[in-house]
C-alpha positions as a printed NumPy array, in Angstrom:
array([[146.004, 101.942, 128.128],
       [147.821, 104.642, 126.213],
       [146.637, 107.835, 124.599],
       [148.796, 108.882, 121.654],
       [148.704, 112.656, 121.242],
       [151.411, 112.89 , 118.575],
       [148.913, 113.77 , 115.854],
       [147.104, 116.271, 118.053],
       [144.189, 113.858, 118.406],
       [143.501, 111.472, 121.261],
       [143.996, 107.929, 119.957],
       [142.97 , 105.19 , 122.336],
       [145.151, 102.105, 122.489],
       [143.872,  98.837, 123.965],
       [143.119,  98.256, 127.631],
       [142.183,  94.589, 127.076],
       [145.426,  93.325, 128.578],
       [145.002,  94.913, 132.022],
       [148.212,  93.373, 133.396],
       [150.195,  95.465, 130.9  ],
       [149.018,  98.746, 132.463],
       [151.412, 100.809, 134.545],
       [151.06 , 100.236, 138.306],
       [149.608, 103.698, 138.989],
       [147.065, 103.237, 136.191],
       [146.113,  99.777, 137.451],
       [145.625, 101.093, 140.983],
       [143.455, 103.895, 139.673],
       [141.392, 101.502, 137.549],
       [141.083,  99.114, 140.5  ],
       [139.974, 101.981, 142.755],
       [137.371, 102.983, 140.158],
       [136.148,  99.397, 140.014],
       [135.844,  99.285, 143.793],
       [133.928, 102.549, 143.896],
       [131.535, 101.342, 141.191],
       [131.045,  97.985, 142.932],
       [130.406,  99.663, 146.301],
       [127.722, 101.817, 144.659],
       [125.997,  98.725, 143.258],
       [127.212,  98.921, 139.66 ],
       [128.55 ,  95.956, 137.729],
       [132.242,  96.351, 136.987],
       [132.742,  95.506, 133.316],
       [135.728,  95.868, 131.035],
       [133.709,  98.233, 128.837],
       [132.883, 100.504, 131.798],
       [136.503, 100.494, 132.966],
       [137.653, 101.159, 129.413],
       [135.38 , 104.222, 129.251],
       [136.879, 105.439, 132.534],
       [140.435, 104.764, 131.318],
       [139.758, 106.742, 128.152],
       [138.379, 109.676, 130.136],
       [141.199, 109.519, 132.646],
       [143.876, 109.873, 129.996],
       [142.119, 112.265, 127.622],
       [143.025, 115.943, 127.848],
       [140.301, 116.974, 125.393],
       [137.304, 116.763, 127.769],
       [135.445, 114.538, 125.294],
       [131.732, 114.233, 124.587],
       [130.019, 110.846, 124.869],
       [130.271, 110.549, 121.074],
       [134.037, 111.161, 121.272],
       [134.35 , 108.529, 124.002],
       [132.314, 106.065, 121.935],
       [134.593, 106.607, 118.936],
       [137.724, 106.185, 121.059],
       [136.609, 103.08 , 122.943],
       [135.143, 101.419, 119.856],
       [138.627, 100.62 , 118.552],
       [139.009,  98.292, 121.533],
       [135.395,  97.093, 121.705],
       [133.98 ,  97.157, 118.146],
       [130.604,  95.801, 119.306],
       [130.084,  98.356, 122.091],
       [126.914, 100.377, 121.618],
       [126.464, 104.113, 122.139],
       [123.893, 103.247, 124.832],
       [126.521, 101.27 , 126.767],
       [128.891, 104.233, 126.628],
       [126.122, 106.62 , 127.785],
       [125.246, 104.307, 130.695],
       [128.916, 103.869, 131.584],
       [129.514, 107.616, 131.648],
       [126.343, 108.074, 133.712],
       [127.511, 105.559, 136.302],
       [130.947, 107.199, 136.473],
       [129.285, 110.574, 137.078],
       [126.972, 109.018, 139.7  ],
       [129.895, 107.715, 141.765],
       [131.906, 110.931, 141.407],
       [134.725, 109.625, 139.202],
       [133.816, 111.917, 136.321],
       [132.429, 115.45 , 136.228],
       [130.146, 116.732, 133.476],
       [131.032, 120.061, 131.878],
       [127.84 , 121.677, 130.616],
       [128.404, 124.232, 127.892],
       [124.826, 125.331, 127.414],
       [124.033, 124.836, 123.74 ],
       [126.851, 122.365, 123.026],
       [127.079, 118.68 , 123.925],
       [128.12 , 117.928, 127.498],
       [131.818, 117.21 , 127.861],
       [133.376, 115.071, 130.613],
       [136.393, 115.466, 132.873],
       [137.991, 112.715, 134.954],
       [140.679, 114.928, 136.484],
       [140.368, 114.515, 140.26 ],
       [141.869, 117.849, 141.282],
       [139.795, 120.996, 141.656],
       [140.366, 123.287, 138.711],
       [138.627, 125.755, 136.445],
       [138.172, 125.505, 132.689],
       [138.871, 127.862, 129.819],
       [136.527, 127.388, 126.845],
       [137.349, 128.814, 123.44 ],
       [134.176, 130.295, 121.97 ],
       [135.478, 129.758, 118.429],
       [136.64 , 126.124, 118.434],
       [134.944, 124.927, 121.682],
       [138.274, 123.613, 122.967],
       [138.452, 123.221, 126.745],
       [141.645, 123.621, 128.763],
       [142.172, 122.961, 132.47 ],
       [143.159, 126.081, 134.42 ],
       [144.652, 125.736, 137.887],
       [144.024, 128.812, 139.989],
       [145.114, 129.451, 143.54 ],
       [142.709, 130.451, 146.284],
       [142.74 , 134.124, 147.056],
       [142.633, 135.047, 150.758],
       [139.546, 137.259, 150.253],
       [137.581, 134.496, 148.538],
       [138.656, 131.95 , 151.15 ],
       [137.532, 134.251, 153.988],
       [134.161, 134.87 , 152.334],
       [133.546, 131.152, 151.868],
       [134.335, 130.096, 155.461],
       [130.679, 130.297, 156.468],
       [129.616, 127.796, 153.792],
       [130.06 , 124.056, 153.421],
       [131.626, 123.773, 149.97 ],
       [131.117, 120.418, 148.243],
       [132.463, 121.392, 144.832],
       [132.952, 124.227, 142.412],
       [132.617, 125.053, 138.767],
       [134.513, 127.962, 137.266],
       [134.616, 128.636, 133.541],
       [136.56 , 131.292, 131.718],
       [135.763, 131.853, 128.072],
       [137.244, 133.733, 125.178],
       [139.581, 132.849, 122.316],
       [142.412, 130.32 , 122.566],
       [145.774, 131.431, 121.175],
       [145.271, 129.614, 117.846],
       [141.805, 131.076, 117.256],
       [142.941, 134.511, 118.423],
       [145.848, 134.351, 115.952],
       [143.393, 133.374, 113.184],
       [141.133, 136.287, 114.139],
       [144.091, 138.694, 114.02 ],
       [145.161, 137.373, 110.62 ],
       [141.608, 137.608, 109.264],
       [141.192, 141.156, 110.633],
       [144.459, 142.267, 109.019],
       [143.494, 140.661, 105.704],
       [140.043, 142.274, 105.836],
       [141.541, 145.71 , 106.639],
       [143.977, 145.433, 103.71 ],
       [141.181, 144.609, 101.26 ],
       [139.196, 147.751, 102.206]])
């Protein structure tokens, strides 16, 4: 499994030949298969392919994005199969949904705890790693924390640059 980001777009390359995967990827895929099996789910190549796509995608894709990416490997896969696969991956804790309110749910397979930055212009999502602050850690000691969800929002650098350019152009025309 390889994701080619050279064109700025995630392009999924085949996972059919599992023995060609890198050892760390194979272990991760095998661990995902074990977790699914232990939870009572069937472990299928399509389901593992959906997980592999999510695991290597930095774009926090929607189910439609995942369907498009995985379809190159499995042309006969249905959107319903992708939805069910994503649902099972969420159920067993391999994937986290990112709910953006009015927009389609995006998905994240990154195992580490992190926050997200969402651009309100282009809806791009970027992982943000923040360190615990002593004050927050002290305040949370009395709780049993099982997870977190932190979202920052604003304008990414590209959209902010476009806004600045458009503002300057608008000011010059007045």
